[in-house]
């Protein structure tokens, strides 16, 4: 939903957003905005004397972006800095709708996946997800362990035309070679000891949807060959079967390894790499987005406190500085685990530097 407030050209803008599938709501007071949890974008005028309360609600309550349409061709830098985007009154409806649509998709992505961050690296990554989601191409997500690769895969699926079909995540490294092939492609009755019935694999179960193959670099070469056939011909055989089974599945793969290095030592197929790496998203490690750490801590504290039904007094500024300076080799996963430990086992007062494990 898009909320409009004392907005120039409000009717034309509402019609423009409606044409591309976005519902708009005319908000007359900041209380109306506060009561609406469905708002993804606020459009208002650029007069700060009229919008101060609304800006506060959008920033602190809903945490949604605010666009302004200015009736004045010359705005001060102070006025411009209060908004995420400022358009002149002469701006075309199409331009506002286009940029607004991108921002809304980014907001939806945050809500659907829990991806948190305001650094340039994260905003660029979110924008790339929004661009990639509508197409059917294969995606390779790269980044260190714990950076949120599955969240990104789920976000791509959630914004795609396949969002009403299954999303199935497979951790390649968690399955033995034999079990992995059977899990992915299914098996026929009698294919191996214990196969007392035919069984569909995860590719069949995800037909029409998306399958996420995590730690693809650990996949055995024999299974890589069968995966290549799925990518090239959209078909495969079950283990022990002779019948070709057609599937329509989008494949998103992820790795924390250098696949080119694995190719050079014969552990990963070059042709499979090129089939997987049609579209690429690289996730930054947490040490390269330190400004996001307070936001992540705040979110994790809220989530863990609610889950364990515990009050958490907070974290001192000095302790937060220590968290922000740490290198976080385990990335977001390590940070979340530490926050859970502080909430559950904390001293019952504001966390100080000496309370943080070394």
Coordinates of C-alpha atoms in Angstrom, one line a residue, residues 44-298:
X44 CA 3.7 13.7 0.5
X45 CA 4.4 17.3 -0.2
X46 CA 7.8 18.9 0.6
X47 CA 6.6 21.4 3.2
X48 CA 8.3 20.4 6.5
X49 CA 5.8 22.4 8.6
X50 CA 3.1 20.1 7.4
X51 CA 4.9 16.8 7.3
X52 CA 7.1 16.8 10.4
X53 CA 4.8 14.5 12.4
X54 CA 4.2 12.2 9.4
X55 CA 8.0 11.9 8.7
X56 CA 8.5 10.9 12.3
X57 CA 5.8 8.2 12.1
X58 CA 7.2 6.9 8.8
X59 CA 10.8 6.8 10.1
X60 CA 10.4 5.6 13.6
X61 CA 7.2 3.7 13.5
X62 CA 6.7 2.1 10.1
X63 CA 10.3 2.5 8.9
X64 CA 9.2 3.1 5.3
X65 CA 10.7 5.4 2.7
X66 CA 9.1 8.9 2.1
X67 CA 8.9 10.5 -1.3
X68 CA 8.0 14.2 -1.7
X69 CA 6.5 16.2 -4.6
X70 CA 7.6 19.8 -4.4
X71 CA 5.5 22.7 -5.6
X72 CA 8.5 24.9 -5.1
X73 CA 11.2 24.5 -7.8
X74 CA 14.0 25.6 -5.4
X75 CA 14.3 23.6 -2.1
X76 CA 17.0 24.0 0.6
X77 CA 19.4 21.2 1.2
X78 CA 17.7 20.8 4.7
X79 CA 14.3 20.2 3.0
X80 CA 15.7 17.7 0.5
X81 CA 17.7 15.8 3.1
X82 CA 14.5 14.9 5.0
X83 CA 13.1 12.7 2.2
X84 CA 14.4 9.6 0.4
X85 CA 13.5 11.2 -2.9
X86 CA 12.2 14.6 -3.9
X87 CA 10.4 15.2 -7.3
X88 CA 9.6 18.6 -8.8
X89 CA 6.0 19.2 -9.6
X90 CA 6.9 19.0 -13.2
X91 CA 8.1 15.4 -12.9
X92 CA 6.2 12.9 -15.0
X93 CA 3.8 10.5 -13.3
X94 CA 5.7 7.6 -15.0
X95 CA 9.0 8.6 -13.4
X96 CA 7.5 8.7 -9.9
X97 CA 5.7 5.4 -10.4
X98 CA 8.8 3.7 -11.8
X99 CA 11.1 4.7 -8.9
X100 CA 8.3 4.2 -6.4
X101 CA 7.7 0.7 -7.7
X102 CA 11.4 -0.2 -7.3
X103 CA 11.4 1.1 -3.7
X104 CA 8.2 -0.8 -2.9
X105 CA 9.7 -4.0 -4.2
X106 CA 12.7 -3.4 -2.0
X107 CA 10.4 -2.9 1.0
X108 CA 8.4 -6.0 0.3
X109 CA 11.7 -7.9 0.0
X110 CA 12.7 -6.7 3.5
X111 CA 9.4 -7.7 4.9
X112 CA 9.3 -11.1 3.3
X113 CA 12.9 -12.2 4.1
X114 CA 14.0 -10.2 7.1
X115 CA 17.0 -8.8 5.2
X116 CA 18.2 -5.8 7.3
X117 CA 20.6 -3.0 6.3
X118 CA 21.0 0.5 5.0
X119 CA 24.6 0.5 3.7
X120 CA 25.2 1.0 0.0
X121 CA 26.3 -2.7 -0.4
X122 CA 22.9 -3.9 1.0
X123 CA 20.8 -1.4 -1.0
X124 CA 22.6 -2.4 -4.2
X125 CA 22.1 -6.1 -3.4
X126 CA 18.4 -5.5 -2.8
X127 CA 18.1 -3.6 -6.0
X128 CA 19.7 -6.5 -7.9
X129 CA 17.3 -9.0 -6.3
X130 CA 14.4 -6.9 -7.5
X131 CA 15.8 -6.8 -11.0
X132 CA 16.5 -10.6 -11.1
X133 CA 13.3 -11.8 -9.5
X134 CA 10.9 -11.5 -12.4
X135 CA 13.0 -13.5 -14.9
X136 CA 13.4 -17.3 -15.1
X137 CA 17.2 -17.3 -15.4
X138 CA 19.4 -19.4 -13.1
X139 CA 21.1 -17.5 -10.2
X140 CA 24.4 -18.1 -8.4
X141 CA 24.6 -16.5 -5.0
X142 CA 28.1 -16.2 -3.6
X143 CA 29.4 -15.0 -0.2
X144 CA 31.0 -16.2 3.0
X145 CA 29.2 -18.5 5.3
X146 CA 26.6 -16.8 7.4
X147 CA 26.0 -13.8 5.1
X148 CA 22.3 -14.7 4.4
X149 CA 22.4 -16.5 1.0
X150 CA 19.2 -18.5 1.7
X151 CA 17.4 -15.3 2.7
X152 CA 18.3 -13.8 -0.7
X153 CA 17.1 -16.9 -2.5
X154 CA 13.8 -16.8 -0.7
X155 CA 13.5 -13.1 -1.6
X156 CA 14.1 -13.8 -5.3
X157 CA 11.4 -16.5 -5.2
X158 CA 8.9 -14.3 -3.2
X159 CA 9.1 -11.5 -5.8
X160 CA 9.0 -13.8 -8.8
X161 CA 6.0 -15.1 -10.8
X162 CA 6.7 -18.5 -9.2
X163 CA 6.0 -17.2 -5.7
X164 CA 2.7 -19.2 -5.3
X165 CA 4.6 -22.5 -6.2
X166 CA 7.0 -24.4 -3.9
X167 CA 10.4 -23.1 -2.7
X168 CA 12.6 -26.0 -1.6
X169 CA 16.0 -25.5 0.0
X170 CA 18.6 -28.3 -0.1
X171 CA 21.8 -28.2 1.9
X172 CA 24.1 -30.3 -0.4
X173 CA 26.8 -30.8 2.2
X174 CA 24.3 -32.3 4.7
X175 CA 23.6 -35.4 2.5
X176 CA 25.8 -38.3 1.5
X177 CA 26.6 -38.7 -2.2
X178 CA 24.0 -41.6 -2.7
X179 CA 21.3 -39.9 -0.6
X180 CA 21.7 -36.6 -2.4
X181 CA 21.0 -38.0 -5.8
X182 CA 18.0 -39.9 -4.5
X183 CA 16.7 -36.8 -2.7
X184 CA 17.1 -34.5 -5.7
X185 CA 15.9 -36.8 -8.5
X186 CA 13.8 -39.5 -6.7
X187 CA 14.0 -43.2 -7.2
X188 CA 12.1 -46.1 -8.6
X189 CA 11.0 -49.1 -6.6
X190 CA 13.9 -51.5 -6.2
X191 CA 16.5 -49.0 -7.3
X192 CA 18.6 -49.8 -4.3
X193 CA 18.3 -51.7 -1.0
X194 CA 15.5 -50.2 1.0
X195 CA 13.7 -48.6 -2.0
X196 CA 10.5 -50.5 -1.4
X197 CA 8.4 -47.9 -3.2
X198 CA 9.0 -45.4 -6.0
X199 CA 9.5 -41.9 -4.6
X200 CA 9.5 -38.4 -6.2
X201 CA 12.6 -36.3 -5.7
X202 CA 12.8 -32.6 -4.8
X203 CA 13.0 -31.5 -8.4
X204 CA 9.6 -33.0 -9.1
X205 CA 8.2 -31.7 -5.8
X206 CA 9.3 -28.2 -6.7
X207 CA 7.9 -28.2 -10.3
X208 CA 6.7 -24.8 -11.2
X209 CA 8.6 -23.2 -8.3
X210 CA 12.2 -22.7 -7.2
X211 CA 14.9 -25.1 -5.8
X212 CA 17.7 -23.6 -3.8
X213 CA 20.9 -25.7 -3.8
X214 CA 23.1 -24.5 -1.0
X215 CA 26.9 -25.3 -0.9
X216 CA 26.8 -26.3 -4.6
X217 CA 30.6 -26.6 -4.6
X218 CA 30.3 -29.8 -2.4
X219 CA 28.2 -31.6 -5.0
X220 CA 29.8 -34.8 -6.3
X221 CA 30.8 -34.8 -10.0
X222 CA 28.3 -37.6 -10.9
X223 CA 25.4 -35.5 -9.5
X224 CA 26.7 -32.4 -11.2
X225 CA 26.3 -34.3 -14.5
X226 CA 22.7 -35.0 -13.8
X227 CA 22.1 -31.4 -12.7
X228 CA 23.6 -30.2 -15.9
X229 CA 21.1 -32.2 -17.9
X230 CA 18.3 -30.5 -15.9
X231 CA 19.6 -27.1 -16.8
X232 CA 20.1 -27.9 -20.4
X233 CA 17.1 -30.1 -21.2
X234 CA 14.7 -29.5 -18.3
X235 CA 14.5 -33.3 -17.7
X236 CA 16.1 -36.1 -15.7
X237 CA 15.8 -39.8 -14.8
X238 CA 14.9 -41.0 -11.3
X239 CA 17.6 -43.2 -9.7
X240 CA 17.0 -46.7 -11.2
X241 CA 14.6 -45.3 -13.8
X242 CA 14.6 -45.1 -17.6
X243 CA 11.7 -42.7 -18.2
X244 CA 12.6 -39.0 -18.8
X245 CA 10.7 -36.7 -16.4
X246 CA 10.2 -33.1 -17.5
X247 CA 10.3 -30.3 -14.9
X248 CA 9.9 -26.5 -14.9
X249 CA 12.0 -25.4 -12.0
X250 CA 14.1 -22.3 -11.4
X251 CA 17.5 -23.1 -9.9
X252 CA 19.2 -20.9 -7.4
X253 CA 22.6 -22.1 -6.3
X254 CA 24.8 -20.8 -3.6
X255 CA 28.4 -21.3 -2.5
X256 CA 31.0 -19.9 -0.1
X257 CA 33.8 -21.4 -2.2
X258 CA 35.7 -20.2 -5.3
X259 CA 34.1 -22.4 -8.0
X260 CA 36.8 -21.3 -10.5
X261 CA 39.4 -22.7 -8.2
X262 CA 37.4 -26.0 -7.9
X263 CA 37.3 -26.1 -11.7
X264 CA 41.1 -25.8 -11.9
X265 CA 41.6 -28.8 -9.7
X266 CA 38.9 -30.9 -11.4
X267 CA 36.3 -30.9 -8.6
X268 CA 33.7 -28.8 -10.4
X269 CA 32.4 -28.9 -14.0
X270 CA 33.2 -25.9 -16.1
X271 CA 30.1 -26.2 -18.2
X272 CA 27.9 -26.5 -15.1
X273 CA 29.5 -23.3 -13.7
X274 CA 28.6 -21.4 -16.8
X275 CA 25.1 -22.7 -16.7
X276 CA 24.7 -21.7 -13.0
X277 CA 26.4 -18.3 -13.2
X278 CA 23.9 -16.7 -15.6
X279 CA 23.0 -14.1 -13.0
X280 CA 25.2 -13.5 -10.0
X281 CA 24.6 -11.9 -6.6
X282 CA 27.6 -11.5 -4.3
X283 CA 26.8 -10.9 -0.6
X284 CA 29.2 -8.7 1.4
X285 CA 30.7 -10.0 4.7
X286 CA 29.5 -8.2 7.8
X287 CA 32.9 -6.6 8.4
X288 CA 32.3 -4.6 5.2
X289 CA 28.9 -3.3 6.3
X290 CA 29.7 -2.4 9.9
X291 CA 27.2 0.5 9.9
X292 CA 24.4 -2.1 9.7
X293 CA 25.5 -3.9 12.9
X294 CA 23.4 -1.7 15.3
X295 CA 20.3 -2.2 13.1
X296 CA 20.9 -6.0 13.1
X297 CA 21.4 -6.1 16.9
X298 CA 18.2 -4.1 17.4

